[in-house]
XYZ file of C-alpha atoms in Angstrom:
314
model
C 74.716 -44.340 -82.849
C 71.432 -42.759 -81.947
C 68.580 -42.723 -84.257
C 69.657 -39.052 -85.858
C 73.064 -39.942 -86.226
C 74.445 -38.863 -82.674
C 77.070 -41.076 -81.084
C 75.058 -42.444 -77.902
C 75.437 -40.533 -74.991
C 77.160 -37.117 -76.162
C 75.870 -33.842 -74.806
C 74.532 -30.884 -77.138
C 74.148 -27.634 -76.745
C 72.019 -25.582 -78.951
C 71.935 -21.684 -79.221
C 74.691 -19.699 -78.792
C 76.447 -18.343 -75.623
C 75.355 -14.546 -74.800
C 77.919 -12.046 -75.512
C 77.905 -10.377 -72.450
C 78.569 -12.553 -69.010
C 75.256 -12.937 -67.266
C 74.787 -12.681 -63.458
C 71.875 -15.035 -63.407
C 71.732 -18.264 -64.569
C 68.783 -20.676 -64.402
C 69.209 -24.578 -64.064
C 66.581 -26.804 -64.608
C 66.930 -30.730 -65.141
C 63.798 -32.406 -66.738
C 62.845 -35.852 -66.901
C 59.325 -36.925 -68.487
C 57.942 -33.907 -66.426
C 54.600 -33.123 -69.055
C 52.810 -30.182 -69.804
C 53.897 -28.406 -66.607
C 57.626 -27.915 -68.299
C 56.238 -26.063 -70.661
C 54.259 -23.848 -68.142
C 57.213 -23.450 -66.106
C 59.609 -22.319 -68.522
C 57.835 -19.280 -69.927
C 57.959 -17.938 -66.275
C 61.629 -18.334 -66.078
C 61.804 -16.439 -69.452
C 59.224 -13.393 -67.943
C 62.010 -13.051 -65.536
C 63.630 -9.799 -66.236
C 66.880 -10.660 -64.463
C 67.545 -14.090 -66.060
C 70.314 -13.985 -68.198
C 70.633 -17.455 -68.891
C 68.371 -20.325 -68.751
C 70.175 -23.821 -68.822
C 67.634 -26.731 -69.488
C 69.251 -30.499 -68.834
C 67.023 -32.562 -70.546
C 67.589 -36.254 -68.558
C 64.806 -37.779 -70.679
C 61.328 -36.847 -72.697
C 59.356 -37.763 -75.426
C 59.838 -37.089 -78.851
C 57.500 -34.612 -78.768
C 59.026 -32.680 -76.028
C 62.393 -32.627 -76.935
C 60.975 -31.320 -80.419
C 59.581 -28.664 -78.414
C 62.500 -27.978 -76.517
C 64.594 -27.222 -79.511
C 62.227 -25.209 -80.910
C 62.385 -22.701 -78.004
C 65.998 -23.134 -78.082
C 66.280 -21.901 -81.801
C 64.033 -18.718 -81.166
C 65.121 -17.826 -77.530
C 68.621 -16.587 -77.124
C 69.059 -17.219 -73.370
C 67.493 -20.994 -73.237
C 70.651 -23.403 -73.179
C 69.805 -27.097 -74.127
C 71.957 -29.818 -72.929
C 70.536 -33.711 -74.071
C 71.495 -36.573 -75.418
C 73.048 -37.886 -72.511
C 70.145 -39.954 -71.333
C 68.670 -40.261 -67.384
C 71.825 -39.522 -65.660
C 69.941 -38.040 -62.534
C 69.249 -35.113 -60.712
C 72.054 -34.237 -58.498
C 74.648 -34.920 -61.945
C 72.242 -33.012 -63.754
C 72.553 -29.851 -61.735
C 76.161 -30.629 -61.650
C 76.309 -30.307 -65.387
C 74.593 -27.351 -66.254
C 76.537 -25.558 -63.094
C 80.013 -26.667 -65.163
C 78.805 -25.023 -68.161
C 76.866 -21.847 -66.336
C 78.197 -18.364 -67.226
C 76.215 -16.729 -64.175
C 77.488 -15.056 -60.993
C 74.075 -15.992 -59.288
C 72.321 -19.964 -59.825
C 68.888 -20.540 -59.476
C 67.892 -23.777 -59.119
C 64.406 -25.150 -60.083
C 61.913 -27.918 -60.441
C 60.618 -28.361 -64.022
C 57.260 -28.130 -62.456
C 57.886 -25.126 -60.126
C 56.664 -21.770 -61.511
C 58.482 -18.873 -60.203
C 56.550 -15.546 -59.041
C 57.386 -12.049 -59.719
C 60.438 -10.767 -57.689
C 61.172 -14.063 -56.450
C 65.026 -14.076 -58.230
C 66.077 -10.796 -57.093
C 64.351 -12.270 -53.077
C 66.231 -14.781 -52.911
C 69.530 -13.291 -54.325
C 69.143 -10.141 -51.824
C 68.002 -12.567 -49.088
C 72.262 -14.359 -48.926
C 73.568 -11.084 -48.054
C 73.417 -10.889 -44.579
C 74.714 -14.828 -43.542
C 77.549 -16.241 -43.196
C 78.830 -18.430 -46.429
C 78.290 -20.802 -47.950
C 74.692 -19.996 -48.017
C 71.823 -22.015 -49.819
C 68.425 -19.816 -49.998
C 65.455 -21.390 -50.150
C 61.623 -19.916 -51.523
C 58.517 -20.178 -50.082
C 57.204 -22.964 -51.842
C 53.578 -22.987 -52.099
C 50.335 -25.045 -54.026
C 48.316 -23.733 -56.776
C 45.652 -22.827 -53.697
C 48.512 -20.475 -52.165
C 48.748 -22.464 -49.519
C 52.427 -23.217 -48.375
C 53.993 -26.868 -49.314
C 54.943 -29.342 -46.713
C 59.040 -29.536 -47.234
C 59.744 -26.307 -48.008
C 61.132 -25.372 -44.563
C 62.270 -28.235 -42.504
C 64.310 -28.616 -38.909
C 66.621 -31.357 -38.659
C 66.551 -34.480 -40.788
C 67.220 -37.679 -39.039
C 66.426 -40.735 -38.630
C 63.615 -40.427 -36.089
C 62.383 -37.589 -36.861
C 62.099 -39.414 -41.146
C 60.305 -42.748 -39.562
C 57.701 -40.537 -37.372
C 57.177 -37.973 -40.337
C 56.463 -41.133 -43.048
C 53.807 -42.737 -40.372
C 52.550 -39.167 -39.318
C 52.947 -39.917 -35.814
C 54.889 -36.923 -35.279
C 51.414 -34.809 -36.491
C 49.140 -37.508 -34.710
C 50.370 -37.974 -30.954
C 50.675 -34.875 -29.089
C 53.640 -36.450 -27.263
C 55.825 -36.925 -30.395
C 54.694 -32.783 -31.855
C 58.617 -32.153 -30.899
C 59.975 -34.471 -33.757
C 57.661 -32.958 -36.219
C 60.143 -31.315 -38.569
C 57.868 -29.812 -41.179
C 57.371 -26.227 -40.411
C 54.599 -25.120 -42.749
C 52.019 -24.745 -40.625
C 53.852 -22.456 -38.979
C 53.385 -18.714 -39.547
C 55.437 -17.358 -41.876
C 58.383 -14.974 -40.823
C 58.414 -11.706 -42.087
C 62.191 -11.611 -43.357
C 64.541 -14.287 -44.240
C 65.732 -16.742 -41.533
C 68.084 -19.416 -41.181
C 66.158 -22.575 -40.903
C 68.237 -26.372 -40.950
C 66.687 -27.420 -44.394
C 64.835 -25.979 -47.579
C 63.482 -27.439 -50.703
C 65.504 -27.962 -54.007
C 62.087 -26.996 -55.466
C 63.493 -23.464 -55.742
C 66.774 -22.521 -53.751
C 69.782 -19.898 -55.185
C 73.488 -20.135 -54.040
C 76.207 -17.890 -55.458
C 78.162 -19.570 -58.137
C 81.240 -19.571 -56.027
C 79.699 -21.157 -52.585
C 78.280 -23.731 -54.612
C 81.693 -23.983 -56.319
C 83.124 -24.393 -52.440
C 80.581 -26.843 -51.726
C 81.886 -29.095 -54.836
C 78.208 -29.082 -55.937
C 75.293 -31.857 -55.543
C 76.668 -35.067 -54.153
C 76.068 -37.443 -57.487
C 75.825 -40.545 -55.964
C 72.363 -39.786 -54.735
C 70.277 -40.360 -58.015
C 66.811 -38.573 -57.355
C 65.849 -36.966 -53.960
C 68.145 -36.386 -50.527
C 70.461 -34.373 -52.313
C 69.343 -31.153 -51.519
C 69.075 -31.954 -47.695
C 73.029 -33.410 -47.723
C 73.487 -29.683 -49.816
C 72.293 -27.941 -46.565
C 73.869 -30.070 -44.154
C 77.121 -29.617 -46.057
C 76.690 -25.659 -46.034
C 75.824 -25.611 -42.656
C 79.207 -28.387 -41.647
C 81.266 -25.660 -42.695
C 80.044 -22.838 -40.831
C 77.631 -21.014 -43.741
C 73.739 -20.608 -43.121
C 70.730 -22.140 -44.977
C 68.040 -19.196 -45.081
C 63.726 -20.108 -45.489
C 63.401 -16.367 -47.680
C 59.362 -15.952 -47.129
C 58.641 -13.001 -49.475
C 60.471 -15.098 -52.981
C 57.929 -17.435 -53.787
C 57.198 -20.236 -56.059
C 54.232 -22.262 -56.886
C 55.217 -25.776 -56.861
C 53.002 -28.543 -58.819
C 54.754 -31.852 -57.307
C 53.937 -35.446 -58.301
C 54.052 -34.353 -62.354
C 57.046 -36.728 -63.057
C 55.394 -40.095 -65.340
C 57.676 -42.320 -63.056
C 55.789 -44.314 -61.089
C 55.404 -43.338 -57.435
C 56.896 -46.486 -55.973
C 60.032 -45.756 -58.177
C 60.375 -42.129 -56.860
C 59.636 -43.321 -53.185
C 62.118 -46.251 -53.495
C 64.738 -43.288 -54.959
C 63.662 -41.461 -51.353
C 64.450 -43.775 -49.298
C 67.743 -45.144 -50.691
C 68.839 -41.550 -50.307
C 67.952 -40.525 -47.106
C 69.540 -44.442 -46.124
C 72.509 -43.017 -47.827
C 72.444 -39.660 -46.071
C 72.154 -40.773 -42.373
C 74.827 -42.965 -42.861
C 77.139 -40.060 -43.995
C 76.203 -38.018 -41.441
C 76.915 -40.248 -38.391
C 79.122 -38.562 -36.770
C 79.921 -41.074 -34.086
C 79.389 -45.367 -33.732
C 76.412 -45.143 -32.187
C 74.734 -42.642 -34.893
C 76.102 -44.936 -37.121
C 74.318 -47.925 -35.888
C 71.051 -46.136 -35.658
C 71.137 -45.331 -38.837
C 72.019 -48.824 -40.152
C 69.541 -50.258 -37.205
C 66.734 -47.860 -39.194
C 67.812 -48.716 -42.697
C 64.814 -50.952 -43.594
C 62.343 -49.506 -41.745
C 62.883 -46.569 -43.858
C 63.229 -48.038 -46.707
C 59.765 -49.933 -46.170
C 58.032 -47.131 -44.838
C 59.403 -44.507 -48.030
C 58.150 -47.412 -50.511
C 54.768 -47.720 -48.755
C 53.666 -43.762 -48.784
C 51.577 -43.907 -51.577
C 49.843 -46.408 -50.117
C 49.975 -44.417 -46.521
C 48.698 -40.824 -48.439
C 45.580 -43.079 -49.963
C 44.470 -44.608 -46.289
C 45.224 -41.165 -44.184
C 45.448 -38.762 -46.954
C 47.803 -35.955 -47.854
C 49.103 -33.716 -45.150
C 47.809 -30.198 -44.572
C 49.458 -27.761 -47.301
C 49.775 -30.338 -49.778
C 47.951 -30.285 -53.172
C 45.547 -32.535 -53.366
């Protein structure tokens, strides 16, 4: 049993379900994320056409969780799921989808805050693609400049290795595997790109439904690239929507950035293996396993000798 009596690891939801079905549900899984959580979830609740707002709580401090059922007992649309302890992102996601009442699910970063309109964007920006379709924001810093990873062109296994070292950015010869699309100008409408950011990216309840959700066996990171290359496998669109947009604090989690790299790694190891589609993709990706795996670990250590890229906060 937990300290207040709870048997250890059973789920509880506090505040009652609204009486009328919402279209827009809100899913947000937190994990020792700080004082931006509680920045970030009074924009979700400014958002007019939020019905529901479903809060996963992986893991916080006593305080926090305090605070998190505090807003739970005064705010009718903020759904509270914890004590099931650090059970990861993707499953995270998974679980609040199961128990969603929405047509319409948002998905964001405990750490992202969204910007006027940006719900209604994204939701009017799947309209005109084929399905299953996975919208992404503009994600952008607190200095309005856009975030590297928002938009993104294929992920593989070269084009991972060349973005860790920055080679891709620093030899003019290797510009083509450069897969970050940032510094790019911005189109003005939405348009199908190969990958977004799970910062802040909407899919109707049903395509993600047809989709069978996050793939749970990666734990933290990776899992919203395999999401777009699943959409994409079975002939629906991922779309980079410029005008929703979303300011995006990054590197709040108290993990320690070895531990989040290391998660990185492992999943994108994971992910090109899946992928393969033939022996010799297959072999690559085993082939560029640890090299991967090393370089992911050793990016802190890479940002501190050549700095942060270009549209990254500093």
């Amino acid at each position: 049993m937990s300290s207040d009596g709870r048997p250890i690891g059973a789920s509880i939801v506090l505040t009652q379900l609204p009486s009328e079905p919402p279209e827009v549900s809100v899913i947000m899984v937190v994990f020792r994320t700080g004082p931006a959580l509680f920045n970030a979830i009074p924009h979700v609740l400014a958002e007019p056409l939020v019905d529901e707002f479903i809060v996963v709580d992986n893991g916080s401090s006593p305080e926090d969780e305090l605070k998190l059922r505090r807003i739970a007992e005064r705010e009718p649309r903020f759904r509270l799921v914890q004590g099931h302890g650090n059970i990861g992102f993707a499953r995270g996601c998974n679980l609040a989808a199961r128990t969603a009442k929405g047509r319409h699910l948002i998905v964001l970063n405990p750490d992202a805050y969204l910007q006027p309109g940006c719900v209604s964007l994204l939701i009017a920006a799947a309209q005109d693609f084929p399905r299953p379709c996975v919208v992404g924001a503009r994600v952008l810093n607190e200095d309005g400049s856009e975030q590297r990873g928002g938009r993104r062109g294929e992920v593989t296994p070269v084009t991972t290795l060349l973005s860790f070292t920055h080679l891709s950015r620093s030899l003019p010869f290797l510009r083509r595997y450069e897969i970050h699309l940032e510094e790019e100008a911005p189109p003005d409408h939405p348009v199908p790109v190969p990958t977004i950011s799970g910062a802040c990216f909407y899919m109707s309840r049903d395509d993600f439904n047809v989709l069978g959700g996050f793939d749970e066996r990666y734990f933290l990171h990776v899992e919203d690239i395999d999401l777009c290359w699943r959409a994409r496998r079975l002939g629906g669109t991922v779309v980079f929507a410029p005008a929703a947009r979303v300011v995006h604090l990054g590197s709040t989690s108290l993990k320690h950035p070895v531990v989040v790299e290391y998660h990185k790694g492992s999943g994108l190891t994971r992910y090109f293996c899946k992928r393969a589609g033939s022996p010799a993709q297959l072999i690559l990706a085993v082939t560029l396993a640890p090299l991967i795996m090393i370089a992911s670990v050793l990016r802190p250590g890479l940002r501190a000798v050549f700095g942060r890229p270009r549209g990254r906060m500093a």
